[in-house]
mmCIF file of C-alpha atoms in Angstrom:
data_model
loop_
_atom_site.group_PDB
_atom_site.id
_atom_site.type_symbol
_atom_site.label_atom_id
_atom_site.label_comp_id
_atom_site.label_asym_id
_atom_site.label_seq_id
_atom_site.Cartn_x
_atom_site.Cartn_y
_atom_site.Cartn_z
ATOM 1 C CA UNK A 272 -182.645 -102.240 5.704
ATOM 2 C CA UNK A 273 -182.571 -103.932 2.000
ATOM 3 C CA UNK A 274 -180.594 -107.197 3.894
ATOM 4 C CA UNK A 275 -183.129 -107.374 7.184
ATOM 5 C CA UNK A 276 -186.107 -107.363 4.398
ATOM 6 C CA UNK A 277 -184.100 -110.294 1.941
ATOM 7 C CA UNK A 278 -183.746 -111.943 5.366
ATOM 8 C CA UNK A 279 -187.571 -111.825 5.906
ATOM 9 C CA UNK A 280 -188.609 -113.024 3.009
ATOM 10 C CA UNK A 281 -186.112 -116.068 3.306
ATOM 11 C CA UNK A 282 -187.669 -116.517 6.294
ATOM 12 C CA UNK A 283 -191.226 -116.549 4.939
ATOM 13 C CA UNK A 284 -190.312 -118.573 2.004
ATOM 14 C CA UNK A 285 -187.928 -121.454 3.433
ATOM 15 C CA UNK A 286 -188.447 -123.683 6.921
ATOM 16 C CA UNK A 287 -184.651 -124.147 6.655
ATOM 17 C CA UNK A 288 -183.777 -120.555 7.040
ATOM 18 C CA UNK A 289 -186.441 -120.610 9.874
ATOM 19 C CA UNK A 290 -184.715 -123.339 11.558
ATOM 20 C CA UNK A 291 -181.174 -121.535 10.925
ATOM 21 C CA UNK A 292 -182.176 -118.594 12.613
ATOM 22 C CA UNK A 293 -183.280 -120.770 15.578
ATOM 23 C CA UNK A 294 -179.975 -122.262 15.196
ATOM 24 C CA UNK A 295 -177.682 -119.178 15.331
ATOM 25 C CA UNK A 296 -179.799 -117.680 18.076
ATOM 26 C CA UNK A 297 -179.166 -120.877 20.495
ATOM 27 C CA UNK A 298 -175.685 -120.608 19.447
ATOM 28 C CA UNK A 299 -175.612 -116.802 20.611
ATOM 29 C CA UNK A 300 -177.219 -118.164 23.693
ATOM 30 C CA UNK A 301 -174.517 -120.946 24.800
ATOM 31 C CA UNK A 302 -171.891 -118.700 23.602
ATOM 32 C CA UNK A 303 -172.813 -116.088 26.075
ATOM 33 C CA UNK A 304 -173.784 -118.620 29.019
ATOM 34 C CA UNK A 305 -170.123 -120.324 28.244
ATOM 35 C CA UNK A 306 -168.068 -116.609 27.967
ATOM 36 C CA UNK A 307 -170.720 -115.881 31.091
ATOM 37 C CA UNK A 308 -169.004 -118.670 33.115
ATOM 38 C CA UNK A 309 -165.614 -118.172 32.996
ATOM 39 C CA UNK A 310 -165.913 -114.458 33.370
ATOM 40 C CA UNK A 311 -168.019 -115.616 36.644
ATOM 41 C CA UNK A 312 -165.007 -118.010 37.680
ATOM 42 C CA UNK A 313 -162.339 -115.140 36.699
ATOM 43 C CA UNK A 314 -163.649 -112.708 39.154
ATOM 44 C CA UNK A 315 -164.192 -115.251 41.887
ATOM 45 C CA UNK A 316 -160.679 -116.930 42.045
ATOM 46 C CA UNK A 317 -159.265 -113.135 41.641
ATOM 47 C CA UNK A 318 -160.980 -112.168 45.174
ATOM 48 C CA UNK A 319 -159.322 -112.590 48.399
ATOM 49 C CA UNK A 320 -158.912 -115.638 50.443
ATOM 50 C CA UNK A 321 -158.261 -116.171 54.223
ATOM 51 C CA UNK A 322 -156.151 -119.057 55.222
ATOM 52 C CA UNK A 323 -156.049 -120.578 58.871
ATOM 53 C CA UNK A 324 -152.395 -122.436 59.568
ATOM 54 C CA UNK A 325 -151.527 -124.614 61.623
ATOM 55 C CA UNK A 326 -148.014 -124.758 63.284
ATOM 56 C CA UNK A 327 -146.550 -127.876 64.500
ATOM 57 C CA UNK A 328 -143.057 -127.179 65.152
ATOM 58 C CA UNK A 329 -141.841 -125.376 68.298
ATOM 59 C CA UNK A 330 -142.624 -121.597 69.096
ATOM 60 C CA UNK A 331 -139.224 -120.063 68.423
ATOM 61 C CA UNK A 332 -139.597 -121.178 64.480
ATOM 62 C CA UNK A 333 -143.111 -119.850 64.455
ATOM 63 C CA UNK A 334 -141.815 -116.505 64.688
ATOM 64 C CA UNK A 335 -139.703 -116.309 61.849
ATOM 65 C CA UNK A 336 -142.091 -118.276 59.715
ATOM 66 C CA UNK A 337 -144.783 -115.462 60.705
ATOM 67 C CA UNK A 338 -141.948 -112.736 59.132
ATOM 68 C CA UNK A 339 -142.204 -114.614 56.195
ATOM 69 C CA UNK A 340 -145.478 -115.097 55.353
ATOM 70 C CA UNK A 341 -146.183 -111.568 56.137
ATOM 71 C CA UNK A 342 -143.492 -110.344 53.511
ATOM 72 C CA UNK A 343 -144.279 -113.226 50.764
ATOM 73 C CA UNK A 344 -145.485 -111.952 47.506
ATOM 74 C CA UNK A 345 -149.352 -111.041 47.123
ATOM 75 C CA UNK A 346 -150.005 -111.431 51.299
ATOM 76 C CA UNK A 347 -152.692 -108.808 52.460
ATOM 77 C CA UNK A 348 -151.458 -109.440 56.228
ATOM 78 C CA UNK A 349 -150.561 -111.942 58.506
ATOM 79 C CA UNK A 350 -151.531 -112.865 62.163
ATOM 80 C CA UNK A 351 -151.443 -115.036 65.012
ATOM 81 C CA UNK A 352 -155.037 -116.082 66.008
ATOM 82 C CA UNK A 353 -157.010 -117.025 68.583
ATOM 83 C CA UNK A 354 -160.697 -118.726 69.356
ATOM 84 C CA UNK A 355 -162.935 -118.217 72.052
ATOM 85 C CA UNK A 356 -166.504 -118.465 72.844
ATOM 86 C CA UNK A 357 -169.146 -115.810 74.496
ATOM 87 C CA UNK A 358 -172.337 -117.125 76.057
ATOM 88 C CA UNK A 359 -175.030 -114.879 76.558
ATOM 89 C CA UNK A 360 -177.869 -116.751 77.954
ATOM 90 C CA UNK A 361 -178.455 -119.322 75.314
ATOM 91 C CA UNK A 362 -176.974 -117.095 72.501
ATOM 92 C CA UNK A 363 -173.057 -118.833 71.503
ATOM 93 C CA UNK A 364 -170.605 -116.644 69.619
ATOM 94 C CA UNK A 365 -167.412 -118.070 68.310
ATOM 95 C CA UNK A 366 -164.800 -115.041 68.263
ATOM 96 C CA UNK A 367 -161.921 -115.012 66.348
ATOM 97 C CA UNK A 368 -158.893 -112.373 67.794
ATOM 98 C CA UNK A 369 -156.615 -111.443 65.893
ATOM 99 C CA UNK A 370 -154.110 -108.136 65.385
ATOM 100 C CA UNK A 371 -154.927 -104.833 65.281
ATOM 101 C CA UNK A 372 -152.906 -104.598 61.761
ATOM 102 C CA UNK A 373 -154.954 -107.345 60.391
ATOM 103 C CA UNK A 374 -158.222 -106.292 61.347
ATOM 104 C CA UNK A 375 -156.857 -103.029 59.604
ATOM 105 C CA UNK A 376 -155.555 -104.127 56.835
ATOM 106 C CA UNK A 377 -157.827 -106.974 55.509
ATOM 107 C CA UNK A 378 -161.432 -105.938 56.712
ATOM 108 C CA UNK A 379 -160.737 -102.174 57.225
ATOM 109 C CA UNK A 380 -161.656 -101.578 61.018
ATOM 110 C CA UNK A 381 -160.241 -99.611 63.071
ATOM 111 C CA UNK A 382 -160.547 -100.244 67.303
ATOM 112 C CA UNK A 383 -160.605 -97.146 69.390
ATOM 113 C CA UNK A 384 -158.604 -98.995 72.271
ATOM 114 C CA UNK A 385 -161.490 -98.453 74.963
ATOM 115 C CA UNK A 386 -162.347 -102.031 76.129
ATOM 116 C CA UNK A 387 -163.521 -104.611 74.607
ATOM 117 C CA UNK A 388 -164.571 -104.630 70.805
ATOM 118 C CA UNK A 389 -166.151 -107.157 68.628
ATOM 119 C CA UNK A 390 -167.115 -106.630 64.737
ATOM 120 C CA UNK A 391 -169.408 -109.102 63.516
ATOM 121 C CA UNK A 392 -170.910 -109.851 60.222
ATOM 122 C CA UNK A 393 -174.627 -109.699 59.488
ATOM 123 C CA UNK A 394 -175.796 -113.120 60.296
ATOM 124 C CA UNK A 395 -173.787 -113.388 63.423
ATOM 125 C CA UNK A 396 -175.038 -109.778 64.779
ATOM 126 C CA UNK A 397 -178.767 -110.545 64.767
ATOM 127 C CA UNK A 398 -178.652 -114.140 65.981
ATOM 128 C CA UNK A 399 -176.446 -113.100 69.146
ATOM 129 C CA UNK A 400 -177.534 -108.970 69.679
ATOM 130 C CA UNK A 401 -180.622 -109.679 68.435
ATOM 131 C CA UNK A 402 -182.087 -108.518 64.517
ATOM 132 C CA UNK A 403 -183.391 -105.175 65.650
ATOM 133 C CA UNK A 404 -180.654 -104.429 67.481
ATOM 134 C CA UNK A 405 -179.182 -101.037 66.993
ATOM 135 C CA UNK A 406 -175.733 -101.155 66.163
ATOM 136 C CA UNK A 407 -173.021 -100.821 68.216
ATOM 137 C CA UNK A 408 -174.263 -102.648 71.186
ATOM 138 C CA UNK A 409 -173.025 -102.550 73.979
ATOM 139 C CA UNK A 410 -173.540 -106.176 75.693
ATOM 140 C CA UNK A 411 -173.126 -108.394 78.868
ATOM 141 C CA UNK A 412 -171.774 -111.953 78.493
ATOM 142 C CA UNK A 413 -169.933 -114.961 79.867
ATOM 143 C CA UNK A 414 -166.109 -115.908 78.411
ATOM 144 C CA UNK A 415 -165.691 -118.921 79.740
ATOM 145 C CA UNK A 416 -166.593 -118.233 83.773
ATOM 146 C CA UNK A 417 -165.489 -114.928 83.763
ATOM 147 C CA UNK A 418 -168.057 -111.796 82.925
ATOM 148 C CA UNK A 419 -167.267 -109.495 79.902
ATOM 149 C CA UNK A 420 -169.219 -106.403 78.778
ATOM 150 C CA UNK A 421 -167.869 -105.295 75.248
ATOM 151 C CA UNK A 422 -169.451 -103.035 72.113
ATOM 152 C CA UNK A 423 -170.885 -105.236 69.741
ATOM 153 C CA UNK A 424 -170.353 -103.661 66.316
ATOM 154 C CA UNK A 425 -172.362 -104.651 63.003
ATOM 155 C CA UNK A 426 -169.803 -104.283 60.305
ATOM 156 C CA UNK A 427 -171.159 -104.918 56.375
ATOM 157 C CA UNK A 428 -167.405 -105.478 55.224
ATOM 158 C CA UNK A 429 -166.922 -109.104 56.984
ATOM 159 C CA UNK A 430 -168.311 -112.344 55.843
ATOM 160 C CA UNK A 431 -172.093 -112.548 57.248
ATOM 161 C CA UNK A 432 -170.717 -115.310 59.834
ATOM 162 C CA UNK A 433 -167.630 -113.917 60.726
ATOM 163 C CA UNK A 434 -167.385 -112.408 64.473
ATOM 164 C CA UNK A 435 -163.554 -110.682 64.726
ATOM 165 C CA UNK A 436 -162.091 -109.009 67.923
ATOM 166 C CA UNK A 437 -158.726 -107.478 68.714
ATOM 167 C CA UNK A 438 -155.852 -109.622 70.166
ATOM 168 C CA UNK A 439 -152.926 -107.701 72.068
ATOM 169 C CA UNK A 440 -149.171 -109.737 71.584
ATOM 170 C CA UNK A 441 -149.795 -111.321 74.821
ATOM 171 C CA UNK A 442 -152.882 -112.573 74.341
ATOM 172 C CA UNK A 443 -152.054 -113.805 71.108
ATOM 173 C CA UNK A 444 -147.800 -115.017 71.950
ATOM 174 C CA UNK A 445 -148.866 -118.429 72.618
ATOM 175 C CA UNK A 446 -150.669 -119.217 69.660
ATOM 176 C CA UNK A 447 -149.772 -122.207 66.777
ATOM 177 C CA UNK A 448 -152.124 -121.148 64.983
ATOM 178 C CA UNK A 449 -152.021 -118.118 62.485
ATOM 179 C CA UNK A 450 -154.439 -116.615 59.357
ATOM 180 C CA UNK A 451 -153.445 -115.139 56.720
ATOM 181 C CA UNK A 452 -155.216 -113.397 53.471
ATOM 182 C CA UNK A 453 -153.947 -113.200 49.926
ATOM 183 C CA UNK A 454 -154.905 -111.337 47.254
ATOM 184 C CA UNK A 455 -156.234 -114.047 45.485
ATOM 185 C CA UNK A 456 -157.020 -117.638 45.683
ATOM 186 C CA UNK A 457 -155.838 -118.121 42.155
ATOM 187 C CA UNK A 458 -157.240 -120.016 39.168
ATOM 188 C CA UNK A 459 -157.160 -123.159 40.748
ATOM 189 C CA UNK A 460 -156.989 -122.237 44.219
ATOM 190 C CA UNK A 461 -153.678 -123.739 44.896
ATOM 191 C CA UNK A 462 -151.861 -119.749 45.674
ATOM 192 C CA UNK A 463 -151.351 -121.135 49.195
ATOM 193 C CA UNK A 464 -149.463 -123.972 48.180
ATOM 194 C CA UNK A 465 -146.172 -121.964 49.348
ATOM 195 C CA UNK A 466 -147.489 -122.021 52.636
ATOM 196 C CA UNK A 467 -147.519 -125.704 53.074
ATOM 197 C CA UNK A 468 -144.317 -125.786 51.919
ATOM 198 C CA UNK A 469 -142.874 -123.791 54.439
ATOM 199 C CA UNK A 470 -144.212 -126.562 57.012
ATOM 200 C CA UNK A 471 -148.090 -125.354 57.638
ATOM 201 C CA UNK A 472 -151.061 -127.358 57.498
ATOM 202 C CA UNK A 473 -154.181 -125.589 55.993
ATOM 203 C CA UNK A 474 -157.018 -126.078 58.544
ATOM 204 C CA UNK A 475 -159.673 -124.772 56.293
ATOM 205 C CA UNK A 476 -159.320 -127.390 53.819
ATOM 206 C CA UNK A 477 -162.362 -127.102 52.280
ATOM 207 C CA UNK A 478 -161.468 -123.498 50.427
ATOM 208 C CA UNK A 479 -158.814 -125.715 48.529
ATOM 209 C CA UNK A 480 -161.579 -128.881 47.179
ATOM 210 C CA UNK A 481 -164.298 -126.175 46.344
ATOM 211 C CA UNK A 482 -161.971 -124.390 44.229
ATOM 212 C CA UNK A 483 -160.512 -126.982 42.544
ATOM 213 C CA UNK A 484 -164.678 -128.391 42.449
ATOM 214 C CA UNK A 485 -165.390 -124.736 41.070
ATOM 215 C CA UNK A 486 -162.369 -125.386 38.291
ATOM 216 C CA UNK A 487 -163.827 -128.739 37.062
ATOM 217 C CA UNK A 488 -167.016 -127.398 36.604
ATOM 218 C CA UNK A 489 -166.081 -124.724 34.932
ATOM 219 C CA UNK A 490 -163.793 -126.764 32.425
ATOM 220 C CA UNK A 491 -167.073 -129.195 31.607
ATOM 221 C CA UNK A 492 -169.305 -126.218 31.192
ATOM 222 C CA UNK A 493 -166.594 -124.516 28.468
ATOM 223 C CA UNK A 494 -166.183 -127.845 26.634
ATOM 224 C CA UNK A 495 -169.453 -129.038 26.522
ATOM 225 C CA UNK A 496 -171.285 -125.552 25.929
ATOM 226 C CA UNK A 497 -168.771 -124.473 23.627
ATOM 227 C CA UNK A 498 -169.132 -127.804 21.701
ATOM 228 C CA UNK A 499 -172.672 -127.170 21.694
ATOM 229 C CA UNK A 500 -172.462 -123.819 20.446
ATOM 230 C CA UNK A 501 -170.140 -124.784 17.073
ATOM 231 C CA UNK A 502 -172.219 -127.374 16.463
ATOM 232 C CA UNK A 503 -175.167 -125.212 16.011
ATOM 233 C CA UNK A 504 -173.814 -122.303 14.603
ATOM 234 C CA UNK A 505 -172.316 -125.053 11.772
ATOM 235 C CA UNK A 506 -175.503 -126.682 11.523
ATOM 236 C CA UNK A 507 -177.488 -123.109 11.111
ATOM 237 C CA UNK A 508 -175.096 -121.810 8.432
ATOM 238 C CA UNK A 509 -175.434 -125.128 6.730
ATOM 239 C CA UNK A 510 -179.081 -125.073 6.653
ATOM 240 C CA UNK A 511 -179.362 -121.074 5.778
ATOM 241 C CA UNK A 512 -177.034 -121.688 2.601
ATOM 242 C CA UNK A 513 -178.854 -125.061 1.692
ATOM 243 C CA UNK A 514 -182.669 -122.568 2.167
ATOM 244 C CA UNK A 515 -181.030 -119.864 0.514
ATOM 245 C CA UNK A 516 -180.534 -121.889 -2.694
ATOM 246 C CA UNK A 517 -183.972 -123.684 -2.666
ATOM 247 C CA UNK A 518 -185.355 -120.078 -2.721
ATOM 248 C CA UNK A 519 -183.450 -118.717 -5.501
#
């Protein structure tokens, strides 16, 4: 209590020390936006991320690179995927099919094996069942020419846009294409490097630039801020010692 009252009467008696309390509390404040930042960035490149591969070699090699993505180091699961579209009047849903296992492992969801399922994220349930529709719904619609009814299933664990169904190994035997999720994306978002090495192309591109957008940002916000914040926690203590002395 006897320092907090010697600190108010600096206060009252010196502009300086006014000033270099002004300074040390914009330093506290760019010192937490800076440590806010990268503990921000931290948790975001240590969240999953979904890759979708491309294949351009023949279908016998596919296989075995499949094995080997599934068993590679910090892989959630691994499938063969397909895309189709259901029309229901003027409502368009892209589906994505994939396995069983990675609809299982990666999302959680389990299919009961009675006809046709479909989870779908938030955004994608209420523009194509409808916002106040009760969920599951069970729905009409077109696949391609051919007429599908299915259970339309609102599911809070998928990305809001995301509309995932389960693919049998025939259905899905013929695909190049496969998608895969990792435990992370990595500091710099280059953990799926590996699989571009093993002869894949990374369709969703854009997961790799905003990361490495994310990291460049980040690394101008910790140099600049923290620069900032030095600066005025040197400047405050200068002028606090420089007040102090004036007032004795």
């Amino acid at each position: 209590m006897r320092a907090i009252g010697k600190l108010l009467r600096l206060r009252r008696r010196s502009d300086k020390v006014k000033l270099a309390l002004g300074l040390f509390l914009l330093g506290a404040v760019l010192g937490w936006d800076v440590a806010f930042g990268a503990a921000g960035f931290l948790m975001e490149s240590g969240e999953p991320v979904e890759y979708v591969l491309a294949w351009g070699g023949n279908e016998a090699s596919l296989e075995g690179k499949l094995r080997a993505v599934s068993q590679h180091e910090g892989v959630i699961c691994a499938s063969r995927q397909r895309e189709y579209s259901l029309v229901m009047g003027e409502r368009q849903l892209t589906v994505i099919q994939v396995s069983p296992e990675y609809l299982s492992a990666c999302f959680g969801l389990r299919t009961s094996g009675a006809g046709r399922e479909f989870f779908l994220g938030s955004r994608s349930y209420a523009s194509f069942c409808g916002a106040g529709e009760e969920s599951p719904a069970r729905l009409k619609c077109l696949m391609g020419e051919e007429g599908v009814s299915g259970t339309f299933t609102l599911c809070g664990g998928l990305p809001v846009t995301a509309a995932m169904a389960k693919g049998s190994s025939a259905e899905l035997g013929d695909s190049q294409t496969l998608r895969v999720m990792l435990e992370s994306g990595g500091i710099e978002g280059r953990n799926g490097d590996w699989l571009m090495e093993l002869g894949f192309s990374i369709e969703n591109q854009e997961l790799l630039t905003e990361a490495a957008h994310r990291l460049e940002l980040l690394q101008a916000r910790l140099s600049y801020g923290g620069l900032a914040c030095l600066l005025a926690l040197a400047l405050g203590v200068q002028l606090f010692a420089a007040g102090r002395r004036e007032s004795g």
